[in-house]
Tab-separated table of C-alpha atoms in Angstrom:
chain	number	residue	atom	x	y	z
A	1	UNK	CA	16.485	-23.950	26.916
A	2	UNK	CA	18.216	-24.421	30.194
A	3	UNK	CA	19.233	-27.983	30.996
A	4	UNK	CA	18.240	-29.565	34.300
A	5	UNK	CA	18.358	-33.007	35.851
A	6	UNK	CA	15.249	-34.057	33.905
A	7	UNK	CA	17.081	-33.571	30.648
A	8	UNK	CA	19.869	-35.807	31.896
A	9	UNK	CA	17.372	-38.485	32.872
A	10	UNK	CA	15.646	-38.309	29.504
A	11	UNK	CA	18.776	-38.439	27.398
A	12	UNK	CA	21.106	-40.899	29.178
A	13	UNK	CA	21.032	-44.408	30.510
A	14	UNK	CA	22.168	-45.007	34.098
A	15	UNK	CA	25.471	-46.589	33.037
A	16	UNK	CA	26.256	-43.548	30.848
A	17	UNK	CA	26.086	-41.118	33.769
A	18	UNK	CA	29.270	-39.454	34.885
A	19	UNK	CA	30.243	-39.228	38.532
A	20	UNK	CA	29.188	-35.570	38.656
A	21	UNK	CA	25.786	-36.366	37.157
A	22	UNK	CA	25.270	-39.275	39.557
A	23	UNK	CA	26.070	-36.949	42.432
A	24	UNK	CA	23.607	-34.371	41.085
A	25	UNK	CA	20.883	-37.010	40.750
A	26	UNK	CA	21.752	-38.610	44.063
A	27	UNK	CA	18.845	-37.130	45.977
A	28	UNK	CA	16.327	-37.927	43.243
A	29	UNK	CA	17.326	-41.465	42.440
A	30	UNK	CA	20.142	-43.177	44.263
A	31	UNK	CA	19.880	-46.572	42.614
A	32	UNK	CA	19.557	-47.739	39.014
A	33	UNK	CA	15.963	-48.937	39.640
A	34	UNK	CA	14.884	-45.537	40.891
A	35	UNK	CA	16.633	-43.903	37.975
A	36	UNK	CA	14.820	-46.159	35.528
A	37	UNK	CA	11.528	-45.426	37.272
A	38	UNK	CA	11.968	-41.687	36.789
A	39	UNK	CA	13.096	-42.237	33.238
A	40	UNK	CA	10.010	-44.350	32.503
A	41	UNK	CA	7.758	-41.697	33.952
A	42	UNK	CA	9.198	-38.998	31.709
A	43	UNK	CA	8.952	-41.297	28.721
A	44	UNK	CA	5.300	-41.952	29.551
A	45	UNK	CA	4.596	-38.234	29.864
A	46	UNK	CA	6.280	-37.566	26.529
A	47	UNK	CA	4.296	-40.375	24.900
A	48	UNK	CA	1.003	-38.806	25.946
A	49	UNK	CA	-0.819	-36.555	23.542
A	50	UNK	CA	-0.845	-33.087	24.997
A	51	UNK	CA	-2.261	-31.364	21.948
A	52	UNK	CA	-4.384	-28.403	22.846
A	53	UNK	CA	-8.125	-28.362	22.159
A	54	UNK	CA	-9.688	-25.601	20.072
A	55	UNK	CA	-11.913	-23.105	21.849
A	56	UNK	CA	-15.535	-22.791	20.829
A	57	UNK	CA	-16.440	-20.387	18.035
A	58	UNK	CA	-18.845	-18.609	20.381
A	59	UNK	CA	-15.931	-17.567	22.568
A	60	UNK	CA	-14.246	-15.813	19.651
A	61	UNK	CA	-17.484	-14.195	18.490
A	62	UNK	CA	-18.110	-12.848	21.946
A	63	UNK	CA	-14.564	-11.474	22.113
A	64	UNK	CA	-14.917	-9.879	18.664
A	65	UNK	CA	-18.100	-8.193	19.833
A	66	UNK	CA	-16.302	-6.960	22.920
A	67	UNK	CA	-13.407	-5.695	20.782
A	68	UNK	CA	-15.833	-3.825	18.510
A	69	UNK	CA	-17.371	-2.174	21.570
A	70	UNK	CA	-13.973	-1.214	22.929
A	71	UNK	CA	-12.714	0.090	19.581
A	72	UNK	CA	-15.779	1.314	17.671
A	73	UNK	CA	-15.196	1.878	13.989
A	74	UNK	CA	-16.221	5.063	12.222
A	75	UNK	CA	-19.831	5.228	11.080
A	76	UNK	CA	-20.341	4.132	7.465
A	77	UNK	CA	-20.366	7.022	5.080
A	78	UNK	CA	-21.444	7.221	1.458
A	79	UNK	CA	-17.973	7.189	-0.073
A	80	UNK	CA	-16.951	4.033	1.741
A	81	UNK	CA	-18.401	1.807	-1.008
A	82	UNK	CA	-16.492	3.333	-3.960
A	83	UNK	CA	-13.476	3.806	-1.724
A	84	UNK	CA	-13.492	0.094	-0.996
A	85	UNK	CA	-13.137	-0.497	-4.745
A	86	UNK	CA	-10.677	2.308	-5.473
A	87	UNK	CA	-8.535	1.855	-2.391
A	88	UNK	CA	-9.054	-1.622	-0.962
A	89	UNK	CA	-7.305	-2.173	2.324
A	90	UNK	CA	-6.200	-5.673	1.448
A	91	UNK	CA	-3.922	-4.611	-1.409
A	92	UNK	CA	-0.544	-2.897	-1.165
A	93	UNK	CA	-0.749	0.821	-1.907
A	94	UNK	CA	0.983	0.526	-5.288
A	95	UNK	CA	-1.677	-1.924	-6.483
A	96	UNK	CA	-4.642	0.171	-5.476
A	97	UNK	CA	-6.608	1.549	-8.453
A	98	UNK	CA	-6.827	5.028	-6.955
A	99	UNK	CA	-3.070	5.283	-6.572
A	100	UNK	CA	-2.488	3.889	-10.056
A	101	UNK	CA	-4.917	6.388	-11.623
A	102	UNK	CA	-3.301	9.225	-9.697
A	103	UNK	CA	0.125	8.127	-10.915
A	104	UNK	CA	-1.041	8.088	-14.545
A	105	UNK	CA	-2.617	11.518	-14.115
A	106	UNK	CA	0.572	12.866	-12.614
A	107	UNK	CA	2.624	11.503	-15.494
A	108	UNK	CA	0.303	13.111	-18.032
A	109	UNK	CA	0.394	16.385	-16.135
A	110	UNK	CA	4.178	16.350	-16.064
A	111	UNK	CA	4.549	15.296	-19.717
A	112	UNK	CA	1.970	17.739	-21.121
A	113	UNK	CA	4.200	20.845	-21.249
A	114	UNK	CA	6.834	18.963	-23.234
A	115	UNK	CA	4.319	17.610	-25.746
A	116	UNK	CA	2.584	20.971	-26.041
A	117	UNK	CA	5.837	22.865	-26.601
A	118	UNK	CA	6.601	20.710	-29.661
A	119	UNK	CA	3.171	21.408	-31.100
A	120	UNK	CA	3.496	25.116	-30.450
A	121	UNK	CA	6.942	25.265	-32.010
A	122	UNK	CA	5.809	23.512	-35.156
A	123	UNK	CA	2.677	25.655	-35.349
A	124	UNK	CA	4.705	28.824	-34.983
A	125	UNK	CA	7.128	27.696	-37.652
A	126	UNK	CA	4.278	26.866	-39.997
A	127	UNK	CA	2.648	30.226	-39.385
A	128	UNK	CA	5.936	32.004	-40.070
A	129	UNK	CA	6.433	30.101	-43.328
A	130	UNK	CA	2.887	30.838	-44.434
A	131	UNK	CA	3.242	34.507	-43.618
A	132	UNK	CA	6.477	34.688	-45.546
A	133	UNK	CA	4.957	32.924	-48.519
A	134	UNK	CA	1.871	35.096	-48.505
A	135	UNK	CA	3.964	38.254	-48.230
A	136	UNK	CA	6.203	37.283	-51.107
A	137	UNK	CA	3.230	36.258	-53.275
A	138	UNK	CA	1.474	39.538	-52.515
A	139	UNK	CA	4.557	41.443	-53.399
A	140	UNK	CA	4.799	39.577	-56.653
A	141	UNK	CA	1.139	40.249	-57.388
A	142	UNK	CA	1.575	43.902	-56.644
A	143	UNK	CA	4.633	44.100	-58.828
A	144	UNK	CA	2.794	42.354	-61.625
A	145	UNK	CA	-0.176	44.627	-61.266
A	146	UNK	CA	2.007	47.672	-61.337
A	147	UNK	CA	3.774	46.558	-64.440
A	148	UNK	CA	0.486	45.593	-66.109
A	149	UNK	CA	-1.064	48.885	-65.190
A	150	UNK	CA	1.921	50.651	-66.479
A	151	UNK	CA	1.698	48.842	-69.777
A	152	UNK	CA	-2.067	49.208	-70.035
A	153	UNK	CA	-2.111	52.856	-69.168
A	154	UNK	CA	0.667	53.653	-71.546
A	155	UNK	CA	-1.067	51.698	-74.292
A	156	UNK	CA	-4.423	53.323	-73.579
A	157	UNK	CA	-2.843	56.687	-73.436
A	158	UNK	CA	-1.013	56.058	-76.591
A	159	UNK	CA	-4.160	54.878	-78.332
A	160	UNK	CA	-6.089	57.834	-77.067
A	161	UNK	CA	-3.656	60.394	-78.539
A	162	UNK	CA	-3.404	61.648	-81.993
A	163	UNK	CA	-0.457	60.982	-84.198
A	164	UNK	CA	1.219	64.205	-83.348
A	165	UNK	CA	1.243	63.647	-79.603
A	166	UNK	CA	2.594	60.087	-80.096
A	167	UNK	CA	5.435	61.427	-82.009
A	168	UNK	CA	6.102	64.051	-79.376
A	169	UNK	CA	5.944	61.459	-76.508
A	170	UNK	CA	8.296	59.133	-78.239
A	171	UNK	CA	10.677	61.915	-78.508
A	172	UNK	CA	10.495	62.528	-74.751
A	173	UNK	CA	10.373	58.969	-73.173
A	174	UNK	CA	12.349	56.677	-75.359
A	175	UNK	CA	15.979	57.358	-74.687
A	176	UNK	CA	16.918	54.389	-76.856
A	177	UNK	CA	15.642	56.307	-79.708
A	178	UNK	CA	18.044	59.041	-78.793
A	179	UNK	CA	20.946	56.682	-78.600
A	180	UNK	CA	20.285	54.033	-81.224
A	181	UNK	CA	18.881	56.218	-83.844
A	182	UNK	CA	19.185	59.859	-84.244
A	183	UNK	CA	15.974	61.568	-83.512
A	184	UNK	CA	14.030	62.409	-86.435
A	185	UNK	CA	13.649	66.082	-86.751
A	186	UNK	CA	10.141	67.171	-86.105
A	187	UNK	CA	8.907	69.178	-88.880
A	188	UNK	CA	7.512	71.929	-86.783
A	189	UNK	CA	7.127	73.933	-89.814
A	190	UNK	CA	4.018	72.010	-90.808
A	191	UNK	CA	2.415	72.428	-87.268
A	192	UNK	CA	0.325	75.299	-86.253
A	193	UNK	CA	0.989	77.048	-82.890
A	194	UNK	CA	-2.223	75.545	-81.428
A	195	UNK	CA	-0.957	72.050	-82.164
A	196	UNK	CA	2.310	72.731	-80.383
A	197	UNK	CA	0.548	73.992	-77.233
A	198	UNK	CA	-1.722	70.953	-77.130
A	199	UNK	CA	1.253	68.602	-77.526
A	200	UNK	CA	3.047	70.132	-74.566
A	201	UNK	CA	-0.109	69.899	-72.431
A	202	UNK	CA	-0.565	66.218	-73.313
A	203	UNK	CA	2.994	65.495	-72.356
A	204	UNK	CA	2.591	67.061	-68.923
A	205	UNK	CA	-0.637	65.176	-68.294
A	206	UNK	CA	0.980	61.865	-69.201
A	207	UNK	CA	3.862	62.469	-66.820
A	208	UNK	CA	1.497	63.202	-63.924
A	209	UNK	CA	-0.611	60.126	-64.577
A	210	UNK	CA	2.487	57.952	-64.619
A	211	UNK	CA	3.634	59.327	-61.290
A	212	UNK	CA	0.204	58.780	-59.748
A	213	UNK	CA	0.123	55.183	-60.932
A	214	UNK	CA	3.557	54.545	-59.508
A	215	UNK	CA	2.623	56.106	-56.187
A	216	UNK	CA	-0.600	54.085	-56.030
A	217	UNK	CA	1.369	50.882	-56.660
A	218	UNK	CA	3.657	51.779	-53.785
A	219	UNK	CA	0.792	52.491	-51.442
A	220	UNK	CA	-0.863	49.158	-52.201
A	221	UNK	CA	2.126	47.290	-50.888
A	222	UNK	CA	2.448	49.273	-47.702
A	223	UNK	CA	1.818	47.253	-44.499
A	224	UNK	CA	-1.750	47.121	-43.301
A	225	UNK	CA	-3.299	47.860	-46.654
A	226	UNK	CA	-3.098	44.472	-48.287
A	227	UNK	CA	-6.794	43.976	-48.327
A	228	UNK	CA	-7.818	43.017	-51.867
A	229	UNK	CA	-11.159	44.744	-51.538
A	230	UNK	CA	-9.679	48.001	-50.397
A	231	UNK	CA	-11.237	51.128	-51.648
A	232	UNK	CA	-9.384	54.177	-52.923
A	233	UNK	CA	-9.912	57.390	-51.090
A	234	UNK	CA	-8.301	60.737	-51.213
A	235	UNK	CA	-7.249	62.903	-54.083
A	236	UNK	CA	-5.401	61.607	-57.036
A	237	UNK	CA	-1.980	62.711	-55.800
A	238	UNK	CA	-2.143	60.752	-52.554
A	239	UNK	CA	-4.238	57.777	-53.516
A	240	UNK	CA	-3.859	54.633	-51.402
A	241	UNK	CA	-5.857	51.524	-50.605
A	242	UNK	CA	-7.093	50.580	-47.152
A	243	UNK	CA	-9.285	47.726	-45.895
A	244	UNK	CA	-12.922	48.621	-45.696
A	245	UNK	CA	-12.885	47.748	-42.022
A	246	UNK	CA	-10.580	50.725	-41.412
A	247	UNK	CA	-13.093	53.133	-42.821
A	248	UNK	CA	-16.278	52.545	-40.869
A	249	UNK	CA	-18.140	55.265	-42.673
A	250	UNK	CA	-17.385	53.797	-46.051
A	251	UNK	CA	-17.984	50.298	-44.757
A	252	UNK	CA	-21.436	51.306	-43.534
A	253	UNK	CA	-22.086	52.970	-46.835
A	254	UNK	CA	-21.129	49.830	-48.700
A	255	UNK	CA	-23.207	47.548	-46.527
A	256	UNK	CA	-26.209	49.868	-46.698
A	257	UNK	CA	-25.868	50.064	-50.445
A	258	UNK	CA	-25.710	46.373	-51.041
B	1	UNK	CA	-5.164	4.544	5.535
B	2	UNK	CA	-2.318	2.192	6.209
B	3	UNK	CA	-0.099	1.969	3.164
B	4	UNK	CA	1.764	-1.186	3.933
B	5	UNK	CA	-0.099	-3.981	5.575
B	6	UNK	CA	1.960	-5.666	8.308
B	7	UNK	CA	2.565	-9.397	8.209
B	8	UNK	CA	0.903	-10.340	11.469
B	9	UNK	CA	2.193	-13.884	11.504
B	10	UNK	CA	5.782	-12.674	11.588
B	11	UNK	CA	5.198	-10.106	14.322
B	12	UNK	CA	6.239	-10.899	17.870
B	13	UNK	CA	3.662	-11.278	20.608
B	14	UNK	CA	4.773	-8.025	22.145
B	15	UNK	CA	4.364	-6.079	18.878
B	16	UNK	CA	0.953	-7.626	18.391
B	17	UNK	CA	-0.079	-6.516	21.853
B	18	UNK	CA	0.973	-2.951	21.078
B	19	UNK	CA	-1.183	-3.119	17.946
B	20	UNK	CA	-4.086	-4.540	19.974
B	21	UNK	CA	-3.804	-1.562	22.288
B	22	UNK	CA	-4.250	0.682	19.240
B	23	UNK	CA	-7.408	-1.159	18.227
B	24	UNK	CA	-6.006	-3.459	15.549
B	25	UNK	CA	-8.505	-6.285	15.181
B	26	UNK	CA	-6.171	-8.413	13.048
B	27	UNK	CA	-3.472	-8.263	15.701
B	28	UNK	CA	-5.969	-9.444	18.265
B	29	UNK	CA	-7.012	-12.290	15.963
B	30	UNK	CA	-3.383	-13.370	15.643
B	31	UNK	CA	-2.818	-13.284	19.394
B	32	UNK	CA	-6.000	-15.284	19.872
B	33	UNK	CA	-4.935	-17.867	17.297
B	34	UNK	CA	-1.563	-18.273	18.989
B	35	UNK	CA	-2.685	-18.584	22.573
B	36	UNK	CA	-6.335	-19.584	22.785
B	37	UNK	CA	-5.614	-23.303	22.296
B	38	UNK	CA	-2.656	-23.571	24.683
B	39	UNK	CA	-4.478	-21.524	27.314
B	40	UNK	CA	-7.586	-23.649	26.971
B	41	UNK	CA	-5.494	-26.788	27.452
B	42	UNK	CA	-3.753	-25.197	30.416
B	43	UNK	CA	-7.029	-24.232	32.041
B	44	UNK	CA	-8.494	-27.683	31.416
B	45	UNK	CA	-5.499	-29.276	33.107
B	46	UNK	CA	-5.510	-26.800	35.956
B	47	UNK	CA	-9.269	-26.729	36.521
B	48	UNK	CA	-10.061	-30.392	37.002
B	49	UNK	CA	-10.725	-31.117	33.319
B	50	UNK	CA	-13.745	-28.856	33.417
B	51	UNK	CA	-13.910	-27.755	29.810
B	52	UNK	CA	-16.793	-25.339	30.230
B	53	UNK	CA	-15.015	-23.573	33.025
B	54	UNK	CA	-11.814	-23.565	30.980
B	55	UNK	CA	-13.664	-21.986	28.037
B	56	UNK	CA	-14.983	-19.305	30.372
B	57	UNK	CA	-11.506	-18.659	31.660
B	58	UNK	CA	-10.150	-18.353	28.138
B	59	UNK	CA	-12.880	-15.845	27.391
B	60	UNK	CA	-12.124	-13.929	30.576
B	61	UNK	CA	-8.395	-13.728	30.008
B	62	UNK	CA	-8.817	-12.452	26.431
B	63	UNK	CA	-11.513	-10.066	27.596
B	64	UNK	CA	-8.952	-8.622	29.986
B	65	UNK	CA	-6.560	-8.221	27.078
B	66	UNK	CA	-9.223	-6.398	25.062
B	67	UNK	CA	-10.438	-4.179	27.884
B	68	UNK	CA	-7.091	-3.303	29.409
B	69	UNK	CA	-4.246	-4.001	27.008
B	70	UNK	CA	-2.211	-1.383	28.835
B	71	UNK	CA	-1.826	-3.840	31.729
B	72	UNK	CA	0.739	-5.671	29.638
B	73	UNK	CA	4.223	-4.282	29.944
B	74	UNK	CA	5.880	-4.584	26.503
B	75	UNK	CA	9.233	-5.002	28.225
B	76	UNK	CA	8.083	-8.366	29.508
B	77	UNK	CA	7.530	-11.484	27.448
B	78	UNK	CA	3.868	-11.829	26.578
B	79	UNK	CA	3.929	-15.591	26.956
B	80	UNK	CA	5.078	-15.545	30.568
B	81	UNK	CA	2.828	-12.588	31.336
B	82	UNK	CA	-0.322	-14.230	29.998
B	83	UNK	CA	0.457	-17.516	31.733
B	84	UNK	CA	1.093	-15.710	35.011
B	85	UNK	CA	-2.331	-14.073	34.631
B	86	UNK	CA	-3.823	-17.488	33.850
B	87	UNK	CA	-2.068	-18.998	36.850
B	88	UNK	CA	-3.408	-16.284	39.131
B	89	UNK	CA	-6.899	-16.872	37.760
B	90	UNK	CA	-6.543	-20.538	38.611
B	91	UNK	CA	-5.338	-19.727	42.114
B	92	UNK	CA	-8.339	-17.482	42.634
B	93	UNK	CA	-10.544	-20.296	41.457
B	94	UNK	CA	-8.890	-22.684	43.875
B	95	UNK	CA	-9.628	-20.294	46.677
B	96	UNK	CA	-13.208	-20.057	45.540
B	97	UNK	CA	-13.743	-23.733	45.315
B	98	UNK	CA	-11.581	-24.529	48.346
B	99	UNK	CA	-11.894	-28.114	47.558
B	100	UNK	CA	-10.433	-29.524	44.432
B	101	UNK	CA	-12.743	-31.114	42.063
B	102	UNK	CA	-11.703	-34.526	40.937
B	103	UNK	CA	-13.428	-35.474	37.701
B	104	UNK	CA	-10.934	-37.939	36.369
B	105	UNK	CA	-13.096	-40.985	36.910
B	106	UNK	CA	-13.057	-42.846	33.663
B	107	UNK	CA	-11.407	-41.784	30.404
B	108	UNK	CA	-10.881	-38.158	29.609
B	109	UNK	CA	-13.312	-37.307	26.824
B	110	UNK	CA	-11.566	-34.039	25.951
B	111	UNK	CA	-8.326	-35.544	24.770
B	112	UNK	CA	-7.848	-37.574	21.676
B	113	UNK	CA	-5.505	-40.466	22.023
B	114	UNK	CA	-2.635	-39.729	19.723
B	115	UNK	CA	-1.129	-43.194	19.858
B	116	UNK	CA	-2.162	-45.057	16.701
B	117	UNK	CA	-0.743	-48.291	17.994
B	118	UNK	CA	-3.198	-51.088	17.264
B	119	UNK	CA	-1.839	-52.997	20.205
B	120	UNK	CA	-4.870	-52.987	22.454
B	121	UNK	CA	-2.882	-53.960	25.502
B	122	UNK	CA	-0.403	-51.155	25.005
B	123	UNK	CA	-3.187	-48.663	24.375
B	124	UNK	CA	-4.965	-49.636	27.535
B	125	UNK	CA	-1.699	-49.439	29.451
B	126	UNK	CA	-1.168	-45.935	28.147
B	127	UNK	CA	-4.648	-44.887	29.160
B	128	UNK	CA	-4.204	-46.314	32.633
B	129	UNK	CA	-0.864	-44.589	32.940
B	130	UNK	CA	-2.416	-41.333	31.926
B	131	UNK	CA	-5.178	-41.670	34.460
B	132	UNK	CA	-2.734	-42.549	37.162
B	133	UNK	CA	-0.426	-39.713	36.227
B	134	UNK	CA	-3.222	-37.146	36.223
B	135	UNK	CA	-4.580	-38.397	39.517
B	136	UNK	CA	-1.116	-38.124	41.018
B	137	UNK	CA	-0.739	-34.611	39.634
B	138	UNK	CA	-4.059	-33.599	41.117
B	139	UNK	CA	-3.056	-35.070	44.423
B	140	UNK	CA	0.181	-33.137	44.360
B	141	UNK	CA	0.432	-29.769	46.037
B	142	UNK	CA	-0.622	-26.956	43.692
B	143	UNK	CA	2.642	-25.068	43.766
B	144	UNK	CA	4.516	-28.219	42.805
B	145	UNK	CA	2.034	-29.468	40.229
B	146	UNK	CA	1.837	-26.119	38.429
B	147	UNK	CA	5.615	-25.999	38.122
B	148	UNK	CA	5.671	-29.545	36.830
B	149	UNK	CA	2.866	-28.912	34.322
B	150	UNK	CA	4.521	-25.789	33.008
B	151	UNK	CA	7.827	-27.593	32.630
B	152	UNK	CA	6.763	-30.902	31.148
B	153	UNK	CA	3.406	-30.232	29.506
B	154	UNK	CA	3.528	-26.584	28.430
B	155	UNK	CA	7.231	-26.820	27.623
B	156	UNK	CA	8.397	-23.735	29.527
B	157	UNK	CA	12.015	-23.244	30.537
B	158	UNK	CA	12.963	-22.897	34.191
B	159	UNK	CA	13.462	-19.168	33.705
B	160	UNK	CA	10.041	-18.777	32.121
B	161	UNK	CA	8.434	-20.765	34.916
B	162	UNK	CA	10.154	-18.484	37.381
B	163	UNK	CA	8.655	-15.450	35.591
B	164	UNK	CA	5.190	-16.966	35.397
B	165	UNK	CA	5.099	-18.042	39.011
B	166	UNK	CA	7.103	-15.009	40.107
B	167	UNK	CA	9.607	-17.083	42.018
B	168	UNK	CA	13.352	-17.671	41.718
B	169	UNK	CA	14.980	-20.205	39.444
B	170	UNK	CA	16.229	-22.156	42.437
B	171	UNK	CA	12.746	-22.436	43.840
B	172	UNK	CA	11.503	-23.694	40.502
B	173	UNK	CA	14.193	-26.360	40.425
B	174	UNK	CA	13.371	-27.355	43.955
B	175	UNK	CA	9.673	-27.664	43.203
B	176	UNK	CA	10.335	-29.622	40.063
B	177	UNK	CA	12.624	-31.947	41.964
B	178	UNK	CA	10.006	-32.536	44.626
B	179	UNK	CA	7.220	-33.087	42.076
B	180	UNK	CA	9.326	-35.498	40.055
B	181	UNK	CA	10.218	-37.530	43.128
B	182	UNK	CA	6.591	-37.604	44.262
B	183	UNK	CA	5.264	-38.685	40.859
B	184	UNK	CA	7.962	-41.298	40.406
B	185	UNK	CA	7.008	-42.734	43.771
B	186	UNK	CA	3.286	-42.626	42.934
B	187	UNK	CA	3.814	-44.380	39.616
B	188	UNK	CA	6.214	-46.918	41.061
B	189	UNK	CA	3.771	-49.764	40.655
B	190	UNK	CA	2.700	-48.587	37.250
B	191	UNK	CA	5.230	-48.531	34.486
B	192	UNK	CA	3.503	-48.666	31.057
B	193	UNK	CA	6.535	-47.892	28.983
B	194	UNK	CA	8.786	-50.344	30.660
B	195	UNK	CA	6.138	-53.054	30.562
B	196	UNK	CA	5.681	-52.923	26.778
């Protein structure tokens, strides 16, 4: 604040005044008595209570009403009530429930692809392992079946033949017999010509059946025909299994039958 | 929706007035809290201790702020601007009344005596001094008394007084000098402080 002669009068006694200050105050108070009179007046003014009164409440209410008329607020709308809870004006924006909920939602939205990719990767890996396992087990089953069928069919065939044909077959299919032991000479002298013809026919039939069984085992393991309830269609030479769903006609026949 | 709520108490008067112009009720409340009391005291002192009239004047000056906030130039200081408006209102009232109203017979009921001195003699001396001082101020020419009141009661600087009264600094000093000399002469026979 700028200093003036009043500040000098307030702060200093008359004897403390410099020559320049006395000259400045000369017109106001030339003597010490006049100086003390002015000083006393300022002291009295400072001693008085100049605190300001408070205006009436009605004055403020009237002004608030006038302010509301000058700056009308928007008409109340239905979402103001929930909005007052979700986004209260009194709170900073980062503490408003609506902003907090939006932030959580955004985080979830951003984090979801990462979480989902882990799940998908593990699922895919599991599916691949299961497929591999199932394929290998099916292959084993098929191999077992083939070998069983081979054994069964050969046994059945062997049981179904007479002694002569067994002897003949052993001569044809057991090479160990050729190597380990010298083949016993068939005493064809005791056989009649009819017996010889029938033996040759039996041998041919056995070879064909073996081939068919082998081919059917191969067809069972071909992709797309792993259905356990597959039915066999076609002639004996090209027999293969297919799922019933691939043969609608047969499927309908089966369903209508049962 | 405003994201960050401003701290109105830390805002300057000029910033608050800009906000009032935009319809900010809280800014208006802050301006009112800052200036309603001082303006009421100023009007009471300038309008012959008539509190009702002073209340009306406070209402009128804030109503002007509400209705036409654009009248305030943000380049100016709000304090000097609002007091210059108040001073002009008082001048208009003086013209209306033509004759000053002197209501200072007896003790002023609007002011509380801040002196807690239990010395009855000193308290009475202070009250008499106050009465005498206020009578002398009322008797003083308006242009001199308003300068003196602004300087010694409202606590304005000489530059601020010059802005409020729209006069030069030298004129303010001259008026203050004249008022001080007049009051010192009027209170020559009455010296409460020195007599204690």
